[in-house]
PDB file of C-alpha atoms in Angstrom:
ATOM      1  CA  MET A 353     -21.863  12.985  22.380  1.00 65.00           C
ATOM      2  CA  ASN A 354     -22.583   9.804  24.307  1.00 69.00           C
ATOM      3  CA  VAL A 355     -19.162   8.524  25.311  1.00 69.00           C
ATOM      4  CA  GLN A 356     -20.151   4.891  24.671  1.00 75.00           C
ATOM      5  CA  PHE A 357     -20.302   5.691  20.950  1.00 84.00           C
ATOM      6  CA  ILE A 358     -16.520   5.976  20.843  1.00 91.00           C
ATOM      7  CA  ASN A 359     -16.018   2.264  21.472  1.00 92.00           C
ATOM      8  CA  PRO A 360     -16.979   1.114  17.936  1.00 93.00           C
ATOM      9  CA  PHE A 361     -14.439   3.559  16.521  1.00 95.00           C
ATOM     10  CA  ILE A 362     -11.701   2.266  18.819  1.00 96.00           C
ATOM     11  CA  GLU A 363     -12.599  -1.308  17.841  1.00 96.00           C
ATOM     12  CA  SER A 364     -12.534  -0.341  14.186  1.00 96.00           C
ATOM     13  CA  VAL A 365      -9.046   1.147  14.498  1.00 97.00           C
ATOM     14  CA  ASN A 366      -7.901  -2.047  16.221  1.00 97.00           C
ATOM     15  CA  ASP A 367      -9.466  -4.212  13.509  1.00 96.00           C
ATOM     16  CA  LEU A 368      -7.735  -2.258  10.765  1.00 97.00           C
ATOM     17  CA  PHE A 369      -4.331  -2.286  12.403  1.00 98.00           C
ATOM     18  CA  SER A 370      -4.382  -5.966  13.303  1.00 97.00           C
ATOM     19  CA  THR A 371      -5.830  -7.082   9.941  1.00 96.00           C
ATOM     20  CA  MET A 372      -4.132  -4.920   7.340  1.00 97.00           C
ATOM     21  CA  LEU A 373      -1.255  -3.106   9.085  1.00 97.00           C
ATOM     22  CA  GLY A 374       0.278  -6.028  10.935  1.00 96.00           C
ATOM     23  CA  CYS A 375       0.518  -4.381  14.346  1.00 97.00           C
ATOM     24  CA  GLU A 376      -1.479  -3.309  17.326  1.00 97.00           C
ATOM     25  CA  ALA A 377      -2.932   0.164  17.847  1.00 98.00           C
ATOM     26  CA  ILE A 378      -2.605   0.903  21.540  1.00 97.00           C
ATOM     27  CA  ARG A 379      -5.144   3.217  23.118  1.00 96.00           C
ATOM     28  CA  GLU A 380      -3.096   5.542  25.295  1.00 97.00           C
ATOM     29  CA  GLN A 381      -5.681   8.083  26.378  1.00 95.00           C
ATOM     30  CA  VAL A 382      -9.341   8.981  25.879  1.00 94.00           C
ATOM     31  CA  ARG A 383     -10.546  12.468  26.658  1.00 93.00           C
ATOM     32  CA  LEU A 384     -13.135  15.067  25.851  1.00 90.00           C
ATOM     33  CA  THR A 385     -11.940  17.983  23.799  1.00 84.00           C
ATOM     34  CA  GLU A 386     -13.311  21.222  22.435  1.00 72.00           C
ATOM     35  CA  PRO A 387     -13.846  21.891  18.687  1.00 67.00           C
ATOM     36  CA  VAL A 388     -10.803  20.449  17.060  1.00 64.00           C
ATOM     37  CA  VAL A 389      -7.735  22.588  16.706  1.00 65.00           C
ATOM     38  CA  THR A 390      -4.702  20.529  15.912  1.00 70.00           C
ATOM     39  CA  LYS A 391      -1.126  21.196  14.974  1.00 76.00           C
ATOM     40  CA  GLU A 392      -0.485  17.806  13.416  1.00 78.00           C
ATOM     41  CA  PRO A 393      -0.026  18.181   9.673  1.00 83.00           C
ATOM     42  CA  LEU A 394      -2.457  15.667   8.223  1.00 92.00           C
ATOM     43  CA  VAL A 395      -6.135  15.197   8.959  1.00 90.00           C
ATOM     44  CA  ALA A 396      -8.409  12.664   7.240  1.00 93.00           C
ATOM     45  CA  VAL A 397     -12.058  13.627   7.737  1.00 91.00           C
ATOM     46  CA  ILE A 398     -15.348  11.838   7.066  1.00 93.00           C
ATOM     47  CA  ASN A 399     -18.818  13.125   7.907  1.00 92.00           C
ATOM     48  CA  MET A 400     -21.713  10.889   8.896  1.00 91.00           C
ATOM     49  CA  SER A 401     -25.399  11.359   8.159  1.00 89.00           C
ATOM     50  CA  GLY A 402     -28.650   9.483   8.448  1.00 89.00           C
ATOM     51  CA  PRO A 403     -29.732   8.241  11.893  1.00 87.00           C
ATOM     52  CA  VAL A 404     -26.679   9.993  13.334  1.00 87.00           C
ATOM     53  CA  LYS A 405     -24.743  13.008  12.177  1.00 89.00           C
ATOM     54  CA  GLY A 406     -21.180  13.787  13.019  1.00 91.00           C
ATOM     55  CA  THR A 407     -17.560  13.733  12.003  1.00 92.00           C
ATOM     56  CA  VAL A 408     -14.668  11.319  12.282  1.00 93.00           C
ATOM     57  CA  ALA A 409     -11.155  12.730  12.021  1.00 93.00           C
ATOM     58  CA  LEU A 410      -7.881  10.809  11.981  1.00 95.00           C
ATOM     59  CA  ILE A 411      -4.883  13.002  12.672  1.00 93.00           C
ATOM     60  CA  PHE A 412      -1.371  11.955  11.740  1.00 94.00           C
ATOM     61  CA  PRO A 413       2.157  13.259  11.975  1.00 94.00           C
ATOM     62  CA  LEU A 414       3.864  12.910   8.613  1.00 95.00           C
ATOM     63  CA  GLU A 415       6.146  10.141   9.846  1.00 96.00           C
ATOM     64  CA  THR A 416       3.185   8.007  10.914  1.00 97.00           C
ATOM     65  CA  ALA A 417       1.364   8.697   7.656  1.00 97.00           C
ATOM     66  CA  LEU A 418       4.385   7.551   5.634  1.00 97.00           C
ATOM     67  CA  ALA A 419       4.819   4.448   7.779  1.00 98.00           C
ATOM     68  CA  ILE A 420       1.135   3.536   7.409  1.00 97.00           C
ATOM     69  CA  PHE A 421       1.371   4.086   3.651  1.00 97.00           C
ATOM     70  CA  GLY A 422       4.381   1.781   3.485  1.00 97.00           C
ATOM     71  CA  ARG A 423       2.742  -0.999   5.476  1.00 96.00           C
ATOM     72  CA  PHE A 424      -0.669  -0.693   3.798  1.00 96.00           C
ATOM     73  CA  SER A 425       0.502  -0.456   0.192  1.00 94.00           C
ATOM     74  CA  GLY A 426       3.810  -2.320   0.336  1.00 93.00           C
ATOM     75  CA  GLU A 427       5.507   0.699  -1.256  1.00 95.00           C
ATOM     76  CA  LYS A 428       7.822   3.329   0.209  1.00 94.00           C
ATOM     77  CA  SER A 429       7.686   7.094   0.190  1.00 96.00           C
ATOM     78  CA  ASP A 430       9.674   9.708   2.050  1.00 95.00           C
ATOM     79  CA  ARG A 431       7.257  12.529   1.291  1.00 94.00           C
ATOM     80  CA  LEU A 432       3.581  13.322   1.014  1.00 94.00           C
ATOM     81  CA  THR A 433       2.398  12.122  -2.381  1.00 95.00           C
ATOM     82  CA  ALA A 434      -1.002  11.548  -3.969  1.00 96.00           C
ATOM     83  CA  ASP A 435      -0.649   7.846  -3.129  1.00 96.00           C
ATOM     84  CA  VAL A 436      -0.001   8.621   0.542  1.00 96.00           C
ATOM     85  CA  VAL A 437      -3.042  10.909   0.622  1.00 96.00           C
ATOM     86  CA  ASP A 438      -5.114   8.203  -1.038  1.00 96.00           C
ATOM     87  CA  THR A 439      -4.021   5.714   1.621  1.00 97.00           C
ATOM     88  CA  LEU A 440      -4.967   8.045   4.472  1.00 96.00           C
ATOM     89  CA  ALA A 441      -8.377   8.605   2.911  1.00 96.00           C
ATOM     90  CA  GLU A 442      -8.936   4.873   2.614  1.00 96.00           C
ATOM     91  CA  ILE A 443      -7.768   4.334   6.204  1.00 97.00           C
ATOM     92  CA  ALA A 444     -10.359   6.885   7.378  1.00 96.00           C
ATOM     93  CA  ASN A 445     -12.996   5.211   5.220  1.00 95.00           C
ATOM     94  CA  ILE A 446     -12.271   1.802   6.734  1.00 96.00           C
ATOM     95  CA  VAL A 447     -12.260   3.109  10.337  1.00 96.00           C
ATOM     96  CA  ALA A 448     -15.508   5.061   9.927  1.00 94.00           C
ATOM     97  CA  GLY A 449     -17.130   2.284   7.913  1.00 94.00           C
ATOM     98  CA  GLY A 450     -16.190  -0.381  10.406  1.00 93.00           C
ATOM     99  CA  ALA A 451     -17.542   1.682  13.288  1.00 93.00           C
ATOM    100  CA  LYS A 452     -20.843   2.686  11.763  1.00 89.00           C
ATOM    101  CA  SER A 453     -22.090  -0.863  11.439  1.00 86.00           C
ATOM    102  CA  LYS A 454     -21.502  -1.356  15.173  1.00 86.00           C
ATOM    103  CA  LEU A 455     -23.233   1.805  16.363  1.00 84.00           C
ATOM    104  CA  ASN A 456     -26.664   0.099  16.541  1.00 72.00           C
ATOM    105  CA  VAL A 457     -28.565   3.362  16.675  1.00 71.00           C
ATOM    106  CA  SER A 458     -31.152   2.502  14.040  1.00 74.00           C
ATOM    107  CA  ASP A 459     -32.224  -0.068  11.469  1.00 74.00           C
ATOM    108  CA  THR A 460     -31.322   2.555   8.863  1.00 77.00           C
ATOM    109  CA  PRO A 461     -27.625   2.433   7.873  1.00 80.00           C
ATOM    110  CA  VAL A 462     -25.453   5.445   8.610  1.00 86.00           C
ATOM    111  CA  ASN A 463     -24.166   7.159   5.464  1.00 87.00           C
ATOM    112  CA  LEU A 464     -20.590   8.335   5.061  1.00 90.00           C
ATOM    113  CA  THR A 465     -19.220  11.096   2.871  1.00 90.00           C
ATOM    114  CA  MET A 466     -16.176  10.535   0.721  1.00 89.00           C
ATOM    115  CA  PRO A 467     -13.109  11.083   2.901  1.00 91.00           C
ATOM    116  CA  ASN A 468     -11.098  14.264   2.600  1.00 90.00           C
ATOM    117  CA  VAL A 469      -7.466  14.600   3.586  1.00 91.00           C
ATOM    118  CA  LEU A 470      -6.456  18.061   4.708  1.00 87.00           C
ATOM    119  CA  GLU A 471      -3.060  19.547   5.213  1.00 84.00           C
ATOM    120  CA  ASN A 472      -3.661  21.238   8.507  1.00 74.00           C
ATOM    121  CA  ARG A 473      -2.306  24.668   9.251  1.00 70.00           C
ATOM    122  CA  GLY A 474      -3.803  25.139  12.687  1.00 73.00           C
ATOM    123  CA  ASN A 475      -7.381  24.956  11.450  1.00 73.00           C
ATOM    124  CA  THR A 476     -10.528  24.040  13.313  1.00 76.00           C
ATOM    125  CA  ILE A 477     -12.455  21.096  11.941  1.00 76.00           C
ATOM    126  CA  LEU A 478     -16.141  21.962  11.864  1.00 76.00           C
ATOM    127  CA  SER A 479     -18.877  19.361  12.036  1.00 80.00           C
ATOM    128  CA  PRO A 480     -22.598  19.171  11.312  1.00 78.00           C
ATOM    129  CA  ALA A 481     -22.913  17.807  14.841  1.00 78.00           C
ATOM    130  CA  SER A 482     -22.836  20.419  17.548  1.00 72.00           C
ATOM    131  CA  GLY A 483     -21.699  18.295  20.467  1.00 77.00           C
ATOM    132  CA  THR A 484     -18.460  17.558  22.210  1.00 84.00           C
ATOM    133  CA  TRP A 485     -15.513  15.917  20.541  1.00 89.00           C
ATOM    134  CA  ILE A 486     -13.974  12.798  22.031  1.00 92.00           C
ATOM    135  CA  GLU A 487     -10.301  12.294  21.342  1.00 93.00           C
ATOM    136  CA  VAL A 488      -8.444   8.969  21.501  1.00 95.00           C
ATOM    137  CA  ILE A 489      -4.666   9.073  21.434  1.00 96.00           C
ATOM    138  CA  PHE A 490      -3.097   5.950  19.954  1.00 98.00           C
ATOM    139  CA  SER A 491       0.423   4.636  19.702  1.00 98.00           C
ATOM    140  CA  SER A 492       1.613   1.880  17.400  1.00 98.00           C
ATOM    141  CA  ALA A 493       4.720   0.382  15.840  1.00 98.00           C
ATOM    142  CA  LEU A 494       4.015   2.691  12.881  1.00 98.00           C
ATOM    143  CA  GLY A 495       3.821   5.807  15.068  1.00 98.00           C
ATOM    144  CA  GLY A 496       1.323   7.751  17.073  1.00 97.00           C
ATOM    145  CA  PHE A 497      -1.917   9.227  15.800  1.00 96.00           C
ATOM    146  CA  ASN A 498      -5.185  10.603  17.107  1.00 94.00           C
ATOM    147  CA  LEU A 499      -8.799   9.726  16.475  1.00 95.00           C
ATOM    148  CA  ARG A 500     -11.416  12.398  17.092  1.00 93.00           C
ATOM    149  CA  VAL A 501     -15.160  11.871  16.860  1.00 93.00           C
ATOM    150  CA  THR A 502     -18.199  14.020  17.414  1.00 91.00           C
ATOM    151  CA  MET A 503     -21.616  12.562  16.872  1.00 88.00           C
ATOM    152  CA  GLY A 504     -25.257  12.901  17.815  1.00 82.00           C
ATOM    153  CA  LYS A 505     -28.518  11.207  16.920  1.00 78.00           C
ATOM    154  CA  THR A 506     -30.493  12.939  14.228  1.00 76.00           C
ATOM    155  CA  LYS A 507     -33.749  14.352  15.513  1.00 70.00           C
ATOM    156  CA  GLY A 508     -37.006  13.302  13.924  1.00 57.00           C
TER     157      GLY A 508
ATOM    158  CA  MET B1204      -9.982 -14.789 -17.103  1.00 85.00           C
ATOM    159  CA  LYS B1205      -9.860 -11.012 -16.860  1.00 94.00           C
ATOM    160  CA  THR B1206     -10.794  -9.489 -13.512  1.00 96.00           C
ATOM    161  CA  LEU B1207     -12.104  -5.950 -13.154  1.00 98.00           C
ATOM    162  CA  VAL B1208     -11.018  -4.262  -9.907  1.00 98.00           C
ATOM    163  CA  VAL B1209     -13.220  -1.300  -9.000  1.00 98.00           C
ATOM    164  CA  ASP B1210     -12.417   1.101  -6.160  1.00 98.00           C
ATOM    165  CA  ASP B1211     -11.978   4.867  -5.970  1.00 96.00           C
ATOM    166  CA  SER B1212      -8.827   4.276  -3.896  1.00 96.00           C
ATOM    167  CA  SER B1213      -5.846   3.537  -6.138  1.00 96.00           C
ATOM    168  CA  THR B1214      -4.052   2.018  -3.150  1.00 96.00           C
ATOM    169  CA  MET B1215      -6.894  -0.387  -2.478  1.00 97.00           C
ATOM    170  CA  ARG B1216      -6.920  -1.401  -6.149  1.00 97.00           C
ATOM    171  CA  LYS B1217      -3.188  -2.193  -5.940  1.00 96.00           C
ATOM    172  CA  ILE B1218      -3.720  -4.248  -2.781  1.00 96.00           C
ATOM    173  CA  LEU B1219      -6.514  -6.257  -4.397  1.00 96.00           C
ATOM    174  CA  ILE B1220      -4.527  -6.796  -7.587  1.00 95.00           C
ATOM    175  CA  ASN B1221      -1.621  -8.179  -5.556  1.00 93.00           C
ATOM    176  CA  MET B1222      -4.044 -10.519  -3.810  1.00 93.00           C
ATOM    177  CA  LEU B1223      -5.568 -11.566  -7.135  1.00 92.00           C
ATOM    178  CA  GLY B1224      -2.118 -12.729  -8.127  1.00 91.00           C
ATOM    179  CA  GLN B1225      -2.022 -14.952  -5.040  1.00 86.00           C
ATOM    180  CA  ALA B1226      -5.261 -16.527  -6.260  1.00 85.00           C
ATOM    181  CA  GLY B1227      -3.718 -17.152  -9.680  1.00 87.00           C
ATOM    182  CA  LEU B1228      -5.453 -14.287 -11.451  1.00 91.00           C
ATOM    183  CA  ASN B1229      -2.966 -12.103 -13.315  1.00 93.00           C
ATOM    184  CA  ASP B1230      -5.090 -10.544 -16.053  1.00 95.00           C
ATOM    185  CA  PHE B1231      -6.942  -7.496 -14.804  1.00 95.00           C
ATOM    186  CA  GLU B1232      -8.414  -4.100 -15.548  1.00 96.00           C
ATOM    187  CA  GLN B1233      -9.109  -1.251 -13.186  1.00 97.00           C
ATOM    188  CA  ALA B1234     -11.943   1.217 -12.708  1.00 98.00           C
ATOM    189  CA  ALA B1235     -12.266   4.092 -10.227  1.00 98.00           C
ATOM    190  CA  ASP B1236     -16.050   4.331 -10.036  1.00 98.00           C
ATOM    191  CA  GLY B1237     -19.253   2.586 -11.021  1.00 98.00           C
ATOM    192  CA  LEU B1238     -19.558   4.386 -14.344  1.00 98.00           C
ATOM    193  CA  GLU B1239     -16.101   3.245 -15.441  1.00 98.00           C
ATOM    194  CA  ALA B1240     -16.928  -0.249 -14.223  1.00 98.00           C
ATOM    195  CA  VAL B1241     -20.097  -0.511 -16.319  1.00 98.00           C
ATOM    196  CA  ALA B1242     -18.214   0.813 -19.357  1.00 97.00           C
ATOM    197  CA  ALA B1243     -15.413  -1.712 -18.830  1.00 97.00           C
ATOM    198  CA  VAL B1244     -17.845  -4.592 -18.530  1.00 97.00           C
ATOM    199  CA  LYS B1245     -19.611  -3.503 -21.723  1.00 96.00           C
ATOM    200  CA  SER B1246     -16.470  -3.173 -23.747  1.00 89.00           C
ATOM    201  CA  GLY B1247     -14.350  -6.092 -22.598  1.00 77.00           C
ATOM    202  CA  ASP B1248     -14.307  -9.742 -21.740  1.00 90.00           C
ATOM    203  CA  ILE B1249     -14.513  -9.362 -17.988  1.00 96.00           C
ATOM    204  CA  GLY B1250     -14.898 -12.657 -16.176  1.00 94.00           C
ATOM    205  CA  LEU B1251     -14.959 -11.440 -12.580  1.00 96.00           C
ATOM    206  CA  VAL B1252     -15.611  -8.088 -10.914  1.00 98.00           C
ATOM    207  CA  MET B1253     -14.370  -7.005  -7.495  1.00 98.00           C
ATOM    208  CA  MET B1254     -16.210  -3.846  -6.560  1.00 98.00           C
ATOM    209  CA  ASP B1255     -16.263  -1.258  -3.819  1.00 97.00           C
ATOM    210  CA  TRP B1256     -19.638   0.170  -2.744  1.00 96.00           C
ATOM    211  CA  ASN B1257     -19.108   3.863  -1.981  1.00 94.00           C
ATOM    212  CA  MET B1258     -17.589   5.629  -4.964  1.00 95.00           C
ATOM    213  CA  PRO B1259     -18.149   8.950  -6.721  1.00 93.00           C
ATOM    214  CA  ASN B1260     -20.185   9.279  -9.937  1.00 96.00           C
ATOM    215  CA  MET B1261     -21.868   5.875  -9.507  1.00 97.00           C
ATOM    216  CA  THR B1262     -21.822   3.631  -6.457  1.00 97.00           C
ATOM    217  CA  GLY B1263     -20.828   0.012  -6.688  1.00 98.00           C
ATOM    218  CA  ILE B1264     -24.316  -1.176  -5.787  1.00 98.00           C
ATOM    219  CA  ASP B1265     -25.814   0.917  -8.596  1.00 98.00           C
ATOM    220  CA  ALA B1266     -23.174  -0.359 -10.990  1.00 98.00           C
ATOM    221  CA  LEU B1267     -24.007  -3.934  -9.980  1.00 98.00           C
ATOM    222  CA  LYS B1268     -27.723  -3.340 -10.567  1.00 98.00           C
ATOM    223  CA  THR B1269     -26.950  -1.749 -13.942  1.00 98.00           C
ATOM    224  CA  MET B1270     -24.747  -4.655 -14.998  1.00 98.00           C
ATOM    225  CA  ARG B1271     -27.388  -7.202 -14.075  1.00 98.00           C
ATOM    226  CA  ALA B1272     -30.151  -5.174 -15.758  1.00 98.00           C
ATOM    227  CA  GLN B1273     -28.060  -5.118 -18.931  1.00 96.00           C
ATOM    228  CA  GLY B1274     -27.712  -8.877 -18.850  1.00 96.00           C
ATOM    229  CA  PHE B1275     -24.147  -9.254 -17.609  1.00 96.00           C
ATOM    230  CA  THR B1276     -23.898 -12.371 -15.478  1.00 95.00           C
ATOM    231  CA  MET B1277     -20.236 -12.508 -14.489  1.00 96.00           C
ATOM    232  CA  PRO B1278     -19.570 -12.981 -10.777  1.00 96.00           C
ATOM    233  CA  VAL B1279     -19.330  -9.747  -8.783  1.00 97.00           C
ATOM    234  CA  ILE B1280     -17.668  -9.718  -5.377  1.00 97.00           C
ATOM    235  CA  MET B1281     -18.448  -6.614  -3.333  1.00 98.00           C
ATOM    236  CA  VAL B1282     -15.395  -5.387  -1.367  1.00 98.00           C
ATOM    237  CA  THR B1283     -16.641  -2.738   1.027  1.00 97.00           C
ATOM    238  CA  THR B1284     -16.919  -1.252   4.501  1.00 94.00           C
ATOM    239  CA  GLU B1285     -20.721  -1.597   4.328  1.00 93.00           C
ATOM    240  CA  ALA B1286     -21.224  -4.345   6.918  1.00 92.00           C
ATOM    241  CA  GLU B1287     -24.836  -3.833   7.991  1.00 90.00           C
ATOM    242  CA  LYS B1288     -27.080  -6.849   7.387  1.00 90.00           C
ATOM    243  CA  ASP B1289     -29.470  -4.788   5.242  1.00 90.00           C
ATOM    244  CA  ARG B1290     -26.614  -3.710   2.969  1.00 92.00           C
ATOM    245  CA  ILE B1291     -25.347  -7.268   2.538  1.00 95.00           C
ATOM    246  CA  LEU B1292     -28.862  -8.480   1.751  1.00 95.00           C
ATOM    247  CA  GLU B1293     -29.343  -5.654  -0.741  1.00 96.00           C
ATOM    248  CA  ALA B1294     -26.137  -6.624  -2.509  1.00 97.00           C
ATOM    249  CA  ILE B1295     -27.051 -10.286  -2.689  1.00 97.00           C
ATOM    250  CA  LYS B1296     -30.568  -9.512  -3.915  1.00 97.00           C
ATOM    251  CA  SER B1297     -29.014  -7.231  -6.546  1.00 98.00           C
ATOM    252  CA  GLY B1298     -26.856 -10.072  -7.820  1.00 97.00           C
ATOM    253  CA  ALA B1299     -23.610  -9.991  -5.841  1.00 97.00           C
ATOM    254  CA  SER B1300     -21.872 -13.351  -5.849  1.00 96.00           C
ATOM    255  CA  ASN B1301     -19.879 -12.862  -2.678  1.00 96.00           C
ATOM    256  CA  TYR B1302     -19.074 -10.177  -0.128  1.00 97.00           C
ATOM    257  CA  ILE B1303     -15.807  -9.064   1.496  1.00 97.00           C
ATOM    258  CA  ILE B1304     -15.862  -6.554   4.349  1.00 97.00           C
ATOM    259  CA  LYS B1305     -12.937  -4.163   4.789  1.00 97.00           C
ATOM    260  CA  PRO B1306     -10.547  -4.534   6.536  1.00 97.00           C
ATOM    261  CA  PHE B1307      -9.659  -7.929   5.143  1.00 97.00           C
ATOM    262  CA  THR B1308      -6.761 -10.357   5.123  1.00 95.00           C
ATOM    263  CA  GLN B1309      -5.211 -11.908   2.048  1.00 93.00           C
ATOM    264  CA  ASP B1310      -6.536 -15.312   3.127  1.00 94.00           C
ATOM    265  CA  VAL B1311     -10.124 -14.030   3.132  1.00 95.00           C
ATOM    266  CA  VAL B1312      -9.798 -12.493  -0.323  1.00 95.00           C
ATOM    267  CA  VAL B1313      -8.157 -15.557  -1.843  1.00 92.00           C
ATOM    268  CA  THR B1314     -10.738 -17.859  -0.252  1.00 93.00           C
ATOM    269  CA  LYS B1315     -13.687 -15.802  -1.477  1.00 93.00           C
ATOM    270  CA  ILE B1316     -12.255 -15.638  -4.999  1.00 91.00           C
ATOM    271  CA  GLN B1317     -11.638 -19.385  -5.027  1.00 89.00           C
ATOM    272  CA  GLU B1318     -15.224 -19.981  -3.842  1.00 91.00           C
ATOM    273  CA  VAL B1319     -16.549 -17.947  -6.738  1.00 91.00           C
ATOM    274  CA  ILE B1320     -14.259 -19.590  -9.285  1.00 86.00           C
ATOM    275  CA  SER B1321     -15.176 -23.037  -8.007  1.00 88.00           C
ATOM    276  CA  LYS B1322     -18.865 -22.234  -8.348  1.00 87.00           C
ATOM    277  CA  MET B1323     -18.273 -20.968 -11.902  1.00 81.00           C
ATOM    278  CA  ALA B1324     -16.617 -24.249 -12.723  1.00 78.00           C
ATOM    279  CA  GLY B1325     -19.629 -26.094 -11.420  1.00 73.00           C
ATOM    280  CA  GLY B1326     -17.930 -27.252  -8.262  1.00 53.00           C
TER     281      GLY B1326
END
């Protein structure tokens, strides 16, 4: 994956946090990583297709997920509910959607799948793209979370 | 005036409904996909539609095209992550009255709704 492609995703996270979550998402670290294996409990995943193919994954500890749900929806929960899952899916949708319009890889829009939220038990997230994953570690007033992206231009 | 709020995310529907209240709109219905949206428009007195683009069963853009093809002329505001120029043009050519890109602030939503209402009133 071309490392410059991560910038639209970082910008999209920042847009979301500043616009709808009332705080800043601070980029703590950016690094390359191997196929994703994560111990954090919640992973929101969206695949991309069209002029690029790849996967966007947002990875949350439960505490961060609950805090984001509270700020986003205005409601409170102390456990993982369908509403919390719905919020994480929409968060992933907004981050991926905001990034794709900034990728500028083609006149053809990038398509996104419906987001899925997985309860991770040490799984590997597979992707239709075969390249390297880039991981961005964020902190925020709502808690820490990770963004992972792998992406490549579609041939032909 | 009854507003139809269409999004496959129940959380996003709640957020928009809260913002509708800030714009003085307190009568609303909800739909979770384009098919439900078309059915709601057919069966009720919907005066305004706020619609997501990417949804299961029927997308918002297809629902918009279906509504317009069936003669429904109420304002439709697309509320979506689709921010590419071609997508916005497609929506406007298909009959969208206004366009809100996610993420959005309450001020943007209220302003866009007021623009549409003002135009309906001939302002």
